[in-house]
mmCIF file of C-alpha atoms in Angstrom:
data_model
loop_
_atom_site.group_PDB
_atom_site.id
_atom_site.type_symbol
_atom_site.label_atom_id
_atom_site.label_comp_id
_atom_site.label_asym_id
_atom_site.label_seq_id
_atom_site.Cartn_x
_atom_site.Cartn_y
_atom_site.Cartn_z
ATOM 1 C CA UNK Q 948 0.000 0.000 0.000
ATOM 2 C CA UNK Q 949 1.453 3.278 -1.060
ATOM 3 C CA UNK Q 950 2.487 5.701 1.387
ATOM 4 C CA UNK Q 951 -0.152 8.696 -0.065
ATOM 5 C CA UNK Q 952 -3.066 6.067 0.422
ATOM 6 C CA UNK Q 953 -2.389 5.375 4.184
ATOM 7 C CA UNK Q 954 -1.675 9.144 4.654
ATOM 8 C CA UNK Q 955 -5.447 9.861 3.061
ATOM 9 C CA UNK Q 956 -6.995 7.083 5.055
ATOM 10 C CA UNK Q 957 -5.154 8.650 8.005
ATOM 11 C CA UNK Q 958 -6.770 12.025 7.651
ATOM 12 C CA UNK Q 959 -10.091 10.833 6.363
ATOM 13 C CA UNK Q 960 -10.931 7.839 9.530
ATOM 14 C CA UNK Q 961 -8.920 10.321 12.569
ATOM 15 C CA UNK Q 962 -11.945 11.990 14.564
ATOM 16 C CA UNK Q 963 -10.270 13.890 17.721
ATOM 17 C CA UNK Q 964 -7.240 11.381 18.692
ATOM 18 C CA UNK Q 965 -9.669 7.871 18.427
ATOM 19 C CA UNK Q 966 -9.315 6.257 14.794
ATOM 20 C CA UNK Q 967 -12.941 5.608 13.180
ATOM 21 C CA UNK Q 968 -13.752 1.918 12.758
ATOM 22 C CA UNK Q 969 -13.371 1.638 8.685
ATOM 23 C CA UNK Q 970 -16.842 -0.325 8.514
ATOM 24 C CA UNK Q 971 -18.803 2.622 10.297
ATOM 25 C CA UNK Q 972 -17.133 4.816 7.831
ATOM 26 C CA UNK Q 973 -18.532 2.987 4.889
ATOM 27 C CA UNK Q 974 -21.906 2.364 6.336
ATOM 28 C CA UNK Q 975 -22.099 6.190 6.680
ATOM 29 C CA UNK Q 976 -20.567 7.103 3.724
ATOM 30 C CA UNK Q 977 -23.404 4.370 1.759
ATOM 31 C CA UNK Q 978 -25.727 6.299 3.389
ATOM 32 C CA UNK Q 979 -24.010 10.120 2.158
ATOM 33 C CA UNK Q 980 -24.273 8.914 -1.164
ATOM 34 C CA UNK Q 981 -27.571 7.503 -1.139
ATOM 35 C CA UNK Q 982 -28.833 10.587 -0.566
ATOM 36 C CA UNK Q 983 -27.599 12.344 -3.286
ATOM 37 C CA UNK Q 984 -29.877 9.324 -5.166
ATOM 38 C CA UNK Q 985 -26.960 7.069 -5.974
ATOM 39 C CA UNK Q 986 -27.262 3.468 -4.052
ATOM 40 C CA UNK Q 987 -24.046 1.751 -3.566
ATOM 41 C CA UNK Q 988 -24.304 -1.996 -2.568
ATOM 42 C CA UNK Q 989 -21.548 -3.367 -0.450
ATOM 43 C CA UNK Q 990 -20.951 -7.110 -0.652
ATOM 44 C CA UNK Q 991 -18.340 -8.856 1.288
ATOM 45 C CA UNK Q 992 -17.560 -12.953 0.818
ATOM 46 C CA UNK Q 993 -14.199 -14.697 1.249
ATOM 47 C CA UNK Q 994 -12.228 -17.883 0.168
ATOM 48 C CA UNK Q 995 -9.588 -20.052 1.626
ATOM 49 C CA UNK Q 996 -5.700 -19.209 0.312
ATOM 50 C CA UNK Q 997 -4.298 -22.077 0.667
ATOM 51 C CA UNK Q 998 -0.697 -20.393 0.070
ATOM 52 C CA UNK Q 999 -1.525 -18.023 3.223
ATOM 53 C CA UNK Q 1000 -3.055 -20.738 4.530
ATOM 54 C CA UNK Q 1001 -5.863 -18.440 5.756
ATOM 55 C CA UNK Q 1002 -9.241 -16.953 4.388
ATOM 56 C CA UNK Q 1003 -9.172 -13.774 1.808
ATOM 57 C CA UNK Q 1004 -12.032 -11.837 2.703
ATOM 58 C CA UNK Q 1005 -13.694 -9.801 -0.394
ATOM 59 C CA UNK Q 1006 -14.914 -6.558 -0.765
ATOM 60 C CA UNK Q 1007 -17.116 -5.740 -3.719
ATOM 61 C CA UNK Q 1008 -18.805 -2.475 -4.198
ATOM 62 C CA UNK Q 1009 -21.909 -2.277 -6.886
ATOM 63 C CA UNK Q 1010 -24.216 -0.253 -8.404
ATOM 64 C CA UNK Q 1011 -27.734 -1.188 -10.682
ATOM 65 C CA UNK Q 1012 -27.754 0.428 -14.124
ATOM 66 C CA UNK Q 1013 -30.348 0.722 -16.896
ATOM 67 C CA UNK Q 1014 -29.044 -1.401 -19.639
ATOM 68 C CA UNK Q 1015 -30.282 -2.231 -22.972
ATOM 69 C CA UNK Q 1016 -30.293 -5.352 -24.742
ATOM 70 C CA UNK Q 1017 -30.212 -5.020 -28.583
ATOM 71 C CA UNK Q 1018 -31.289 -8.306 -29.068
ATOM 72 C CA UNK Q 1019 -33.709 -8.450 -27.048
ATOM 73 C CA UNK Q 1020 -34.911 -5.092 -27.697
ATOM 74 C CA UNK Q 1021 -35.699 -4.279 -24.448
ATOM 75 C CA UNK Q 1022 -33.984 -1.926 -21.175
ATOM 76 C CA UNK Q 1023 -33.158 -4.085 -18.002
ATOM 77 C CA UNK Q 1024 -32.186 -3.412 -14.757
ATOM 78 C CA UNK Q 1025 -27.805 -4.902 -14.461
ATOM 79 C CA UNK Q 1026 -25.802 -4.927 -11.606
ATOM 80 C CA UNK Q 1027 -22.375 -2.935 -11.901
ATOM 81 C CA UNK Q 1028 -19.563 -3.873 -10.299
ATOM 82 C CA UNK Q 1029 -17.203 -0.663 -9.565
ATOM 83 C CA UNK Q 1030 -14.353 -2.565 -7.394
ATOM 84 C CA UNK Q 1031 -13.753 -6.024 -6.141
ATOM 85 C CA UNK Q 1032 -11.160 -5.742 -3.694
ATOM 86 C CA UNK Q 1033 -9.414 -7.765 -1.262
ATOM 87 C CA UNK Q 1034 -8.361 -4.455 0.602
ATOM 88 C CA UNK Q 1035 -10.621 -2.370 3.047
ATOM 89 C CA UNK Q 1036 -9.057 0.668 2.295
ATOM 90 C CA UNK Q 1037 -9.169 0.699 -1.490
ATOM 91 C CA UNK Q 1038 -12.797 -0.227 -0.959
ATOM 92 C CA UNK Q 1039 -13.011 2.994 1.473
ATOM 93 C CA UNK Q 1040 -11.251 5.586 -1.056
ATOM 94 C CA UNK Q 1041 -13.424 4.274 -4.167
ATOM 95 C CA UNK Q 1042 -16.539 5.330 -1.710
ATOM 96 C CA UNK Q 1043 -14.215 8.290 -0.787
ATOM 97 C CA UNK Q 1044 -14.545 9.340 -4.228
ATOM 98 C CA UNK Q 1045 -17.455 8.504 -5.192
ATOM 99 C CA UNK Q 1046 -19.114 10.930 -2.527
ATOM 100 C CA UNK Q 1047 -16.830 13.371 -3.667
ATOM 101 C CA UNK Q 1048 -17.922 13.070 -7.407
ATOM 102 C CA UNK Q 1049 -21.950 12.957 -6.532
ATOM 103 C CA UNK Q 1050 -21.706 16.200 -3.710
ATOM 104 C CA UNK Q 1051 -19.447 18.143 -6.326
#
């Protein structure tokens, strides 16, 4: 993880001199966004590394679009993926900047 990320994290999860839990900052941050009418789905799963000999958990934020089908002919409701992620923080500064984007 690059120095600039953990820096941004740093600034972005310190309230006062306690360090935010990152969960509660995404939960709140879903919330920011969905207000601005954009719903972000968070979906978390794991599987078992058998080289780390421990289990990868997965983060995986998504969005429904509007997508038509030209053979079909018709519009459907599809479920975009934006970032599939086996890191917390990534998953934190992709919401980080989606909020950003949407308020702006």
């Amino acid at each position: 993880m690059s120095r600039e990320i953990c820096r941004r994290l740093f600034l972005f999860c310190q309230k006062g001199s306690e360090i935010v839990n990152i969960n509660n900052t995404m939960k709140k941050l879903q919330k920011a966004i969905l207000q601005t009418g954009l719903a972000i789905i968070i979906s978390r799963s794991q599987f078992y590394s058998a080289e780390q000999n421990r289990f990868i958990p997965i983060i995986s934020l998504s969005t429904k679009v509007y997508h038509y089908y030209p053979r079909l002919g018709v519009w459907k409701d599809q479920t975009f993926e934006i970032i599939r992620t086996s890191s917390q923080v990534e998953a934190l500064l992709c919401m980080v900047d989606i909020h950003k984007a949407v308020s702006a």
